[in-house]
Amino acid sequence: MSGERSSPFESETLDPSNWNEALDVGHLLLEDMVEYLRTVRGRPAWTPLTQEALTSLREPAPCQGTSIAEVFEDFRTNVLPYGLGNIHPRFWGWVIGTGSVAGVFADIAISAMNTNVAGFQSSATHVEDAVVGWIKQLFGFPDSASGAIVDGGSVANLVGIAAGLYAGDRVRIRDLGITASGLRPVFYTSTQTHFSVVRAARLLGVGEAQVRKIGVNKKYQIDTALLIDAVETDLRAGLHPTMIIGHCGTVGVGAFDPLDDLADIAAKFGMWLHVDAAFGGCVVLHEELKERGAGLDRADSLSFDLHKWLHVPIDAACILVRDRQAHTNAFGIDAPYLADLGGGPASDSNHFTNLGLQQSRSARGVKTWLLLKHFGLQRLGEMVYKNVRQAEMLGRMIDEAADFELLAEVQLNIVCFRYLDASLSIDELNELNRRIMRHLHEEGHAIPSPFKIGDEFAIRCAITNHRTTDADLDYLLAAIRNFVKARTT
Ligand SMILES: *Cc1c(COP(=O)(O)O)cnc(C)c1O
């Protein structure tokens, strides 16, 4: 230790040395980003990274800094042009939101605040509570329910499933572990479930083997007779049927499990009902679609993505848990470094830490609040409805065309189809459709994503895109026909 009374670099900070210059760079950057969104339609939906860009990204870690202006020049050249494409009007792959200009502003706003929403007395905690309250109302959850904004549907599923696993007397699983608890929990879901449900069972120690994937009917809904059989078989074997995971919009084809029936079955056998409503939950936003979500209000826990069909910038999702105690059973903590002083910022310090995996948490609730207030539920519902009608339209176009085949009924916003050539075998057709999709992707024409219906390779369009126009759907089919024609001539 030197005896000096001043620290090295004591007048240095990471703030800009010239705030006005920094602001000028910021203005230019913002102009660029808004222009980037304004002109998105004119660019390919996807662009492969150039060799130069890849090489530039392999630089060693920077020891000396560079001006913001220079760094952003590098970003503009080597990063910005090569996104995944989900901001493009013809992106319909997987299930990914489009984002928005207002979302860019919202991200800037919460980054400037850089507040930690573990809990504490701060506006962001109250804003997140308010947003969760709105979402509870949307889904008919009682005021007494708890909820939090998390980073996505996968984590929302994990949180809801953990709450269900440790609910009530099963809290002894939390305390003793599964083996010592003497319980042998089993989960039930359909073959159409999202992998995050299975992963939750893995992480919670329930084990993949205890996830029963029940068969589905023609509409890809869980077969409730098979479900009851499976539960009764497990009961006879001395296992503990613990939870049903139902779906409001499955990831593959957008199917709706009969949630009211699942709630009845769960009640009859004393099981928890978790509903994965990642994107399908958006049906509650439109009068014409609402009916499809019947029974959502009977879930014990419900996961709902905000960054998919509501277009909050990635990442954000919501988990609701009807029984607050079950929620805090799973995640509640008590730590001396989070002691409550009864006033000031250090009060209610672990409000949200008690409801999920994170302690330090970003203000996802604030960005969601900004965007819900800006767009309003009505307009967001209209964008959802537009996409549903577009999916129905695309489904009809395919159904009526001799050279295309619909592989699954359009139930919401997802269209699974393939190009059809009667002279080809199944394997050849699968290969042709795989090639078609790669061509669409690599040329940046459109981004559907792959799926399998039985043994058939499906081109799957999940339309959660407020920028899509009807003409974009015509473009898709024309691009496929042009590709096939070019191959055969
Ligand atoms: C997308 C999706 C998930 C996972 O959500 P992420 O936000 O991607 O983690 C879970 N279930 C369904 C039905 C989904 O569509």
Coordinates of C-alpha atoms and ligand atoms in Angstrom, one line a residue:
M1 CA 0.0 0.0 0.0
S2 CA 1.4 3.4 -0.9
G3 CA 0.5 6.2 1.4
E4 CA -0.9 8.4 -1.3
R5 CA -4.2 10.1 -0.7
S6 CA -5.4 10.1 -4.3
S7 CA -6.3 7.0 -6.4
P8 CA -5.0 6.4 -9.8
F9 CA -7.2 7.7 -12.7
E10 CA -9.3 9.4 -10.0
S11 CA -10.7 11.9 -12.5
E12 CA -11.4 9.3 -15.1
T13 CA -14.8 7.7 -15.8
L14 CA -16.3 5.8 -18.7
D15 CA -18.5 8.8 -19.5
P16 CA -17.7 10.6 -22.8
S17 CA -15.1 13.3 -22.5
N18 CA -17.2 15.4 -24.8
W19 CA -20.9 14.9 -24.2
N20 CA -22.0 17.0 -27.3
E21 CA -19.8 14.9 -29.6
A22 CA -21.3 11.7 -28.1
L23 CA -24.7 13.1 -28.7
D24 CA -23.9 13.7 -32.3
V25 CA -22.8 10.2 -32.8
G26 CA -25.9 9.0 -31.0
H27 CA -28.1 11.1 -33.3
L28 CA -26.5 9.6 -36.4
L29 CA -26.7 6.1 -35.1
L30 CA -30.4 6.5 -34.3
E31 CA -31.0 8.0 -37.8
D32 CA -29.2 5.0 -39.3
M33 CA -31.2 2.5 -37.2
V34 CA -34.6 4.0 -38.1
E35 CA -33.6 4.1 -41.8
Y36 CA -32.5 0.5 -41.5
L37 CA -36.0 -0.5 -40.4
R38 CA -37.7 1.9 -42.9
T39 CA -35.9 0.2 -45.8
V40 CA -36.0 -3.4 -44.6
R41 CA -38.4 -4.5 -47.4
G42 CA -35.9 -3.6 -50.1
R43 CA -33.3 -6.0 -48.8
P44 CA -33.1 -9.8 -48.9
A45 CA -34.7 -11.5 -45.9
W46 CA -31.4 -13.0 -45.2
T47 CA -27.8 -12.3 -46.3
P48 CA -24.9 -14.7 -45.8
L49 CA -22.0 -13.3 -43.9
T50 CA -19.1 -12.3 -46.2
Q51 CA -15.6 -13.7 -45.6
E52 CA -14.5 -10.2 -44.7
A53 CA -17.1 -9.9 -42.1
L54 CA -16.2 -13.2 -40.6
T55 CA -12.5 -12.4 -40.6
S56 CA -13.2 -9.1 -38.9
L57 CA -15.1 -10.8 -36.1
R58 CA -12.1 -13.0 -35.3
E59 CA -9.9 -10.1 -34.2
P60 CA -8.2 -10.6 -30.8
A61 CA -9.8 -8.9 -27.8
P62 CA -9.2 -5.2 -27.9
C63 CA -6.7 -3.9 -25.4
Q64 CA -7.0 -0.2 -26.4
G65 CA -10.4 1.3 -27.0
T66 CA -11.8 2.9 -30.2
S67 CA -14.1 5.9 -30.6
I68 CA -17.9 5.1 -30.5
A69 CA -18.0 6.4 -34.1
E70 CA -15.4 3.9 -35.3
V71 CA -16.9 1.0 -33.4
F72 CA -20.3 1.7 -34.9
E73 CA -18.7 1.9 -38.4
D74 CA -17.4 -1.6 -37.8
F75 CA -20.9 -2.7 -36.6
R76 CA -22.6 -1.1 -39.7
T77 CA -20.2 -3.0 -42.0
N78 CA -19.7 -6.3 -40.3
V79 CA -22.7 -7.0 -38.1
L80 CA -25.8 -5.0 -39.1
P81 CA -26.3 -6.4 -42.6
Y82 CA -26.3 -10.1 -41.4
G83 CA -29.2 -10.4 -39.0
L84 CA -31.4 -13.5 -38.9
G85 CA -34.0 -11.6 -40.9
N86 CA -37.0 -11.6 -38.5
I87 CA -37.5 -7.9 -39.0
H88 CA -38.2 -8.6 -42.7
P89 CA -41.8 -8.7 -44.1
R90 CA -41.2 -12.2 -45.5
F91 CA -39.8 -13.9 -42.4
W92 CA -42.1 -16.6 -41.1
G93 CA -39.6 -19.0 -39.6
W94 CA -39.9 -20.7 -36.2
V95 CA -41.9 -18.3 -34.1
I96 CA -40.2 -14.9 -33.8
G97 CA -41.5 -11.4 -33.4
T98 CA -40.8 -8.5 -35.8
G99 CA -40.0 -5.8 -33.3
S100 CA -40.8 -2.1 -34.0
V101 CA -39.3 1.3 -34.2
A102 CA -40.9 2.2 -30.8
G103 CA -39.2 -0.9 -29.5
V104 CA -35.8 0.5 -30.4
F105 CA -36.6 3.6 -28.4
A106 CA -37.9 1.5 -25.5
D107 CA -34.6 -0.4 -25.4
I108 CA -32.6 2.9 -25.4
A109 CA -34.8 4.1 -22.6
I110 CA -34.3 1.1 -20.3
S111 CA -30.6 0.9 -21.1
A112 CA -30.2 4.5 -20.0
M113 CA -32.0 3.8 -16.7
N114 CA -30.0 0.6 -16.4
T115 CA -32.0 -0.2 -13.3
N116 CA -31.9 -3.6 -11.6
V117 CA -35.4 -5.0 -11.1
A118 CA -34.6 -7.7 -8.6
G119 CA -37.1 -5.8 -6.4
F120 CA -36.2 -2.8 -4.3
Q121 CA -38.1 0.4 -4.2
S122 CA -37.9 1.8 -7.7
S123 CA -40.4 2.8 -10.4
A124 CA -39.5 -0.2 -12.5
T125 CA -40.7 -2.7 -9.8
H126 CA -44.1 -1.0 -9.8
V127 CA -44.2 -0.8 -13.6
E128 CA -43.5 -4.5 -13.9
D129 CA -46.2 -5.2 -11.3
A130 CA -48.6 -3.1 -13.4
V131 CA -47.8 -4.9 -16.6
V132 CA -48.1 -8.3 -15.0
G133 CA -51.5 -7.0 -13.7
W134 CA -52.6 -6.2 -17.2
I135 CA -51.6 -9.6 -18.4
K136 CA -53.5 -11.3 -15.5
Q137 CA -56.6 -9.5 -16.6
L138 CA -56.1 -10.5 -20.2
F139 CA -56.1 -14.1 -19.2
G140 CA -58.7 -14.0 -16.5
F141 CA -56.3 -14.6 -13.7
P142 CA -57.3 -13.3 -10.2
D143 CA -55.7 -10.2 -8.8
S144 CA -54.1 -12.4 -6.1
A145 CA -52.1 -14.4 -8.6
S146 CA -48.4 -13.7 -9.0
G147 CA -46.3 -13.2 -12.1
A148 CA -43.1 -11.8 -13.5
I149 CA -41.5 -10.8 -16.8
V150 CA -38.8 -13.3 -17.7
D151 CA -36.6 -13.6 -20.8
G152 CA -38.7 -16.0 -22.9
G153 CA -41.2 -18.8 -23.1
S154 CA -38.6 -21.4 -22.3
V155 CA -37.8 -19.9 -18.9
A156 CA -41.5 -19.0 -18.3
N157 CA -42.3 -22.7 -18.8
L158 CA -39.5 -23.7 -16.4
V159 CA -40.7 -21.3 -13.7
G160 CA -44.4 -22.3 -14.0
I161 CA -43.5 -26.0 -14.0
A162 CA -41.2 -25.6 -11.0
A163 CA -44.0 -23.8 -9.1
G164 CA -46.3 -26.7 -9.9
L165 CA -43.8 -29.3 -8.9
Y166 CA -43.2 -27.7 -5.4
A167 CA -46.8 -26.6 -4.8
G168 CA -48.6 -27.5 -1.6
D169 CA -47.2 -30.6 0.2
R170 CA -44.8 -31.3 -2.6
V171 CA -42.7 -28.5 -1.1
R172 CA -40.9 -31.5 0.5
I173 CA -39.4 -32.3 -2.9
R174 CA -37.8 -28.9 -2.8
D175 CA -36.5 -29.5 0.7
L176 CA -35.5 -33.1 0.5
G177 CA -35.0 -33.9 -3.2
I178 CA -37.1 -36.2 -5.1
T179 CA -35.7 -39.5 -3.8
A180 CA -36.0 -38.6 -0.1
S181 CA -39.4 -37.1 -0.6
G182 CA -40.8 -40.5 -1.4
L183 CA -42.7 -39.0 -4.3
R184 CA -42.4 -40.0 -7.9
P185 CA -43.7 -37.1 -9.9
V186 CA -45.0 -37.6 -13.4
F187 CA -45.8 -34.9 -16.0
Y188 CA -48.3 -35.3 -18.9
T189 CA -48.2 -33.3 -22.1
S190 CA -48.8 -34.0 -25.8
T191 CA -46.5 -35.2 -28.5
Q192 CA -46.7 -31.6 -29.8
T193 CA -45.1 -30.1 -26.8
H194 CA -42.2 -27.6 -27.0
F195 CA -38.7 -29.0 -26.0
S196 CA -38.5 -26.5 -23.2
V197 CA -41.1 -28.5 -21.3
V198 CA -39.0 -31.6 -21.5
R199 CA -35.9 -29.6 -20.6
A200 CA -37.7 -28.3 -17.5
A201 CA -38.4 -31.9 -16.4
R202 CA -34.7 -32.6 -16.9
L203 CA -33.5 -29.6 -15.0
L204 CA -35.9 -30.2 -12.1
G205 CA -34.7 -33.8 -11.7
V206 CA -38.1 -35.3 -12.7
G207 CA -36.4 -36.9 -15.6
E208 CA -37.4 -37.1 -19.2
A209 CA -38.7 -40.6 -18.7
Q210 CA -41.4 -39.2 -16.4
V211 CA -42.7 -36.9 -19.1
R212 CA -45.6 -38.8 -20.8
K213 CA -46.1 -37.5 -24.3
I214 CA -49.7 -38.3 -25.0
G215 CA -51.0 -38.9 -28.5
V216 CA -53.0 -36.3 -30.4
N217 CA -56.2 -36.4 -32.5
K218 CA -56.5 -35.1 -36.1
K219 CA -56.4 -31.5 -34.9
Y220 CA -53.2 -32.2 -33.0
Q221 CA -55.0 -31.8 -29.7
I222 CA -54.1 -34.0 -26.8
D223 CA -56.3 -37.1 -26.7
T224 CA -57.9 -36.8 -23.3
A225 CA -59.0 -40.5 -23.1
L226 CA -55.4 -41.5 -23.6
L227 CA -54.3 -39.0 -21.0
I228 CA -56.7 -40.4 -18.4
D229 CA -55.5 -43.9 -19.2
A230 CA -51.9 -42.9 -18.7
V231 CA -52.7 -41.1 -15.4
E232 CA -54.6 -44.2 -14.1
T233 CA -51.9 -46.5 -15.2
D234 CA -49.3 -44.5 -13.3
L235 CA -51.4 -44.3 -10.2
R236 CA -51.7 -48.1 -10.2
A237 CA -48.0 -48.3 -10.5
G238 CA -47.5 -46.2 -7.4
L239 CA -46.3 -43.1 -9.2
H240 CA -47.5 -39.5 -8.5
P241 CA -49.2 -37.8 -11.4
T242 CA -48.3 -34.2 -10.7
M243 CA -48.8 -32.0 -13.7
I244 CA -50.5 -31.6 -17.1
I245 CA -48.8 -29.2 -19.5
G246 CA -51.4 -28.0 -22.1
H247 CA -51.0 -25.8 -25.1
C248 CA -52.7 -22.7 -26.4
G249 CA -51.1 -22.9 -29.8
T250 CA -48.5 -25.7 -30.3
V251 CA -45.2 -24.7 -31.9
G252 CA -45.6 -27.1 -34.8
V253 CA -49.0 -26.4 -36.3
G254 CA -50.6 -24.0 -33.8
A255 CA -53.1 -26.5 -32.2
F256 CA -55.2 -25.8 -29.2
D257 CA -55.5 -28.4 -26.5
P258 CA -59.0 -28.6 -24.9
L259 CA -58.0 -26.6 -21.8
D260 CA -61.4 -26.8 -20.0
D261 CA -61.2 -30.6 -20.2
L262 CA -57.5 -30.6 -19.0
A263 CA -58.5 -28.3 -16.1
D264 CA -61.3 -30.9 -15.2
I265 CA -58.9 -33.8 -15.4
A266 CA -56.2 -31.9 -13.4
A267 CA -58.8 -31.1 -10.7
K268 CA -60.1 -34.7 -10.6
F269 CA -56.6 -36.1 -10.0
G270 CA -55.2 -33.3 -7.9
M271 CA -52.7 -32.2 -10.6
W272 CA -51.4 -28.8 -11.6
L273 CA -52.3 -27.4 -15.0
H274 CA -49.6 -25.4 -16.7
V275 CA -50.5 -23.9 -20.0
D276 CA -47.9 -23.0 -22.6
A277 CA -49.6 -20.0 -24.4
A278 CA -46.3 -18.7 -25.9
F279 CA -47.8 -17.2 -29.0
G280 CA -51.3 -18.6 -29.1
G281 CA -52.2 -16.7 -26.0
C282 CA -52.6 -13.7 -28.3
V283 CA -56.1 -15.0 -29.3
V284 CA -57.4 -13.2 -26.2
L285 CA -56.7 -9.9 -28.0
H286 CA -59.3 -10.3 -30.7
E287 CA -63.0 -10.9 -30.5
E288 CA -63.0 -13.3 -33.4
L289 CA -60.2 -15.4 -32.0
K290 CA -61.0 -15.3 -28.3
E291 CA -63.1 -18.4 -28.2
R292 CA -60.0 -20.6 -29.1
G293 CA -58.4 -19.7 -25.8
A294 CA -61.4 -21.0 -23.7
G295 CA -60.1 -22.4 -20.4
L296 CA -57.0 -20.3 -20.2
D297 CA -58.4 -18.7 -17.1
R298 CA -58.4 -22.1 -15.4
A299 CA -54.6 -22.7 -15.7
D300 CA -52.6 -22.8 -12.5
S301 CA -49.7 -21.3 -14.3
L302 CA -49.4 -19.8 -17.8
S303 CA -46.5 -18.8 -19.9
F304 CA -46.9 -16.1 -22.6
D305 CA -44.2 -14.6 -24.8
L306 CA -44.1 -10.9 -25.3
H307 CA -41.3 -10.9 -27.8
K308 CA -43.2 -13.1 -30.4
W309 CA -46.6 -11.9 -31.5
L310 CA -46.6 -8.7 -29.4
H311 CA -43.3 -7.6 -30.9
V312 CA -41.6 -6.5 -27.8
P313 CA -37.9 -6.5 -28.7
I314 CA -36.2 -9.8 -27.8
D315 CA -36.2 -10.9 -25.1
A316 CA -39.4 -10.8 -22.9
A317 CA -42.1 -13.2 -21.8
C318 CA -44.5 -13.4 -18.9
I319 CA -45.2 -16.2 -16.4
L320 CA -48.4 -16.1 -14.3
V321 CA -48.9 -18.3 -11.3
R322 CA -52.3 -18.5 -9.7
D323 CA -51.1 -19.5 -6.2
R324 CA -48.5 -17.0 -5.1
Q325 CA -47.3 -19.3 -2.4
A326 CA -46.5 -22.0 -4.9
H327 CA -44.5 -19.5 -6.9
T328 CA -42.4 -18.3 -3.9
N329 CA -42.1 -21.9 -2.7
A330 CA -40.0 -22.6 -5.8
F331 CA -38.0 -19.5 -6.0
G332 CA -38.2 -17.6 -2.7
I333 CA -34.9 -16.8 -1.0
D334 CA -33.9 -15.1 2.2
A335 CA -30.4 -13.6 2.2
P336 CA -28.6 -11.2 4.5
Y337 CA -27.5 -9.1 1.6
L338 CA -31.1 -8.5 0.7
A339 CA -32.3 -7.5 4.1
D340 CA -35.4 -5.3 4.1
L341 CA -34.7 -1.9 5.8
G342 CA -38.4 -1.1 5.9
G343 CA -37.9 2.1 3.8
G344 CA -35.7 3.6 1.1
P345 CA -34.5 1.5 -1.8
A346 CA -33.7 -1.5 0.3
S347 CA -37.3 -2.4 0.9
D348 CA -39.1 -5.3 -0.8
S349 CA -35.6 -6.1 -2.0
N350 CA -36.4 -9.5 -3.4
H351 CA -39.8 -8.9 -4.8
F352 CA -39.0 -10.4 -8.2
T353 CA -36.0 -12.4 -7.2
N354 CA -38.5 -14.6 -5.3
L355 CA -40.3 -15.3 -8.5
G356 CA -37.7 -16.6 -10.9
L357 CA -34.1 -17.5 -11.6
Q358 CA -32.5 -14.2 -11.8
Q359 CA -31.4 -11.8 -9.2
S360 CA -30.1 -9.0 -11.4
R361 CA -32.9 -8.3 -13.8
S362 CA -33.3 -5.8 -16.6
A363 CA -36.4 -3.6 -16.9
R364 CA -38.2 -5.8 -19.4
G365 CA -41.4 -4.8 -17.7
V366 CA -40.7 -1.1 -18.5
K367 CA -40.1 -1.7 -22.2
T368 CA -43.2 -3.8 -22.3
W369 CA -45.2 -1.1 -20.5
L370 CA -43.9 1.5 -22.9
L371 CA -44.9 -0.5 -25.9
L372 CA -48.3 -1.7 -24.7
K373 CA -49.2 1.9 -23.8
H374 CA -47.9 3.1 -27.2
F375 CA -49.6 0.5 -29.5
G376 CA -52.6 -0.3 -27.3
L377 CA -54.1 -3.8 -27.0
Q378 CA -56.6 -3.1 -29.7
R379 CA -54.0 -2.4 -32.4
L380 CA -51.9 -5.3 -31.3
G381 CA -54.9 -7.5 -31.5
E382 CA -55.6 -6.3 -35.0
M383 CA -52.1 -7.2 -36.1
V384 CA -52.6 -10.7 -34.7
Y385 CA -55.9 -11.0 -36.5
K386 CA -54.3 -9.8 -39.8
N387 CA -51.7 -12.6 -39.5
V388 CA -54.4 -15.2 -38.8
R389 CA -56.4 -14.1 -41.9
Q390 CA -53.2 -14.2 -43.9
A391 CA -52.4 -17.7 -42.8
E392 CA -56.0 -18.8 -43.7
M393 CA -55.6 -17.1 -47.1
L394 CA -52.2 -18.8 -47.8
G395 CA -53.8 -22.1 -46.7
R396 CA -56.6 -21.6 -49.3
M397 CA -54.2 -20.6 -52.1
I398 CA -52.2 -23.8 -51.4
D399 CA -55.3 -26.0 -51.1
E400 CA -56.6 -24.7 -54.5
A401 CA -53.3 -25.1 -56.3
A402 CA -52.5 -28.4 -58.1
D403 CA -48.8 -28.1 -57.5
F404 CA -49.0 -27.5 -53.7
E405 CA -50.3 -29.5 -50.9
L406 CA -51.4 -28.4 -47.4
L407 CA -50.0 -30.9 -44.9
A408 CA -52.0 -29.7 -41.8
E409 CA -55.2 -27.8 -41.3
V410 CA -54.5 -24.1 -40.6
Q411 CA -55.7 -23.6 -37.1
L412 CA -54.3 -20.2 -36.3
N413 CA -51.3 -18.5 -38.0
I414 CA -49.2 -21.5 -39.1
V415 CA -49.3 -23.0 -42.6
C416 CA -47.5 -26.4 -43.2
F417 CA -47.3 -27.3 -46.8
R418 CA -45.1 -28.7 -49.6
Y419 CA -44.6 -28.4 -53.2
L420 CA -46.2 -31.4 -54.9
D421 CA -45.0 -33.4 -57.9
A422 CA -47.0 -36.6 -58.4
S423 CA -44.2 -38.3 -60.2
L424 CA -41.9 -38.2 -57.2
S425 CA -41.5 -40.7 -54.3
I426 CA -41.9 -39.5 -50.7
D427 CA -38.1 -39.3 -50.3
E428 CA -37.7 -37.4 -53.5
L429 CA -40.4 -35.0 -52.5
N430 CA -38.9 -34.5 -49.1
E431 CA -35.5 -33.8 -50.7
L432 CA -37.1 -31.4 -53.3
N433 CA -38.9 -29.4 -50.6
R434 CA -35.8 -29.2 -48.4
R435 CA -33.9 -27.8 -51.4
I436 CA -36.8 -25.4 -52.1
M437 CA -36.5 -24.1 -48.5
R438 CA -32.7 -23.7 -48.7
H439 CA -33.1 -21.8 -51.9
L440 CA -35.7 -19.4 -50.4
H441 CA -33.4 -18.9 -47.4
E442 CA -30.1 -18.5 -49.2
E443 CA -31.5 -16.2 -51.9
G444 CA -33.2 -14.2 -49.1
H445 CA -36.6 -14.6 -50.8
A446 CA -38.5 -15.6 -47.7
I447 CA -37.8 -17.4 -44.4
P448 CA -40.2 -20.3 -43.6
S449 CA -38.8 -23.0 -41.4
P450 CA -38.7 -26.8 -41.5
F451 CA -41.2 -29.2 -39.8
K452 CA -42.2 -32.8 -40.1
I453 CA -45.7 -34.0 -40.5
G454 CA -45.5 -37.8 -40.2
D455 CA -42.8 -38.7 -42.7
E456 CA -43.2 -35.7 -44.8
F457 CA -40.9 -32.7 -44.8
A458 CA -43.1 -29.6 -44.4
I459 CA -42.4 -26.0 -45.3
R460 CA -43.8 -24.2 -42.3
C461 CA -44.8 -20.5 -42.2
A462 CA -45.6 -19.2 -38.8
I463 CA -46.9 -15.7 -39.5
T464 CA -46.1 -13.5 -36.5
N465 CA -45.1 -10.5 -38.6
H466 CA -46.8 -7.1 -38.6
R467 CA -44.9 -6.2 -41.8
T468 CA -46.3 -9.0 -43.9
T469 CA -48.6 -8.0 -46.7
D470 CA -50.9 -10.3 -48.7
A471 CA -48.6 -9.7 -51.8
D472 CA -45.7 -11.3 -49.8
L473 CA -47.6 -14.5 -49.7
D474 CA -48.1 -14.5 -53.5
Y475 CA -44.3 -13.8 -53.7
L476 CA -43.6 -16.9 -51.7
L477 CA -45.5 -19.2 -54.0
A478 CA -44.1 -17.5 -57.1
A479 CA -40.5 -17.9 -55.8
I480 CA -41.1 -21.6 -55.2
R481 CA -42.6 -22.1 -58.7
N482 CA -39.7 -20.2 -60.3
F483 CA -37.2 -22.3 -58.6
V484 CA -38.8 -25.6 -59.6
K485 CA -39.2 -24.4 -63.2
A486 CA -35.6 -23.3 -63.4
R487 CA -34.5 -26.8 -62.2
T488 CA -36.5 -28.7 -64.7
T489 CA -35.8 -26.5 -67.8
Ligands
LIG1 C1 -41.4 -20.2 -28.8 C2 -42.1 -21.1 -27.9 C3 -41.6 -21.5 -26.7 C4 -40.2 -21.0 -26.2 O1 -40.2 -19.6 -26.0 P1 -38.9 -18.8 -26.2 O2 -39.3 -17.4 -26.0 O3 -38.3 -19.0 -27.6 O4 -37.9 -19.3 -25.1 C5 -42.3 -22.4 -25.9 N1 -43.5 -22.9 -26.4 C6 -44.0 -22.5 -27.6 C7 -45.3 -23.1 -28.0 C8 -43.3 -21.7 -28.4 O5 -43.8 -21.3 -29.6

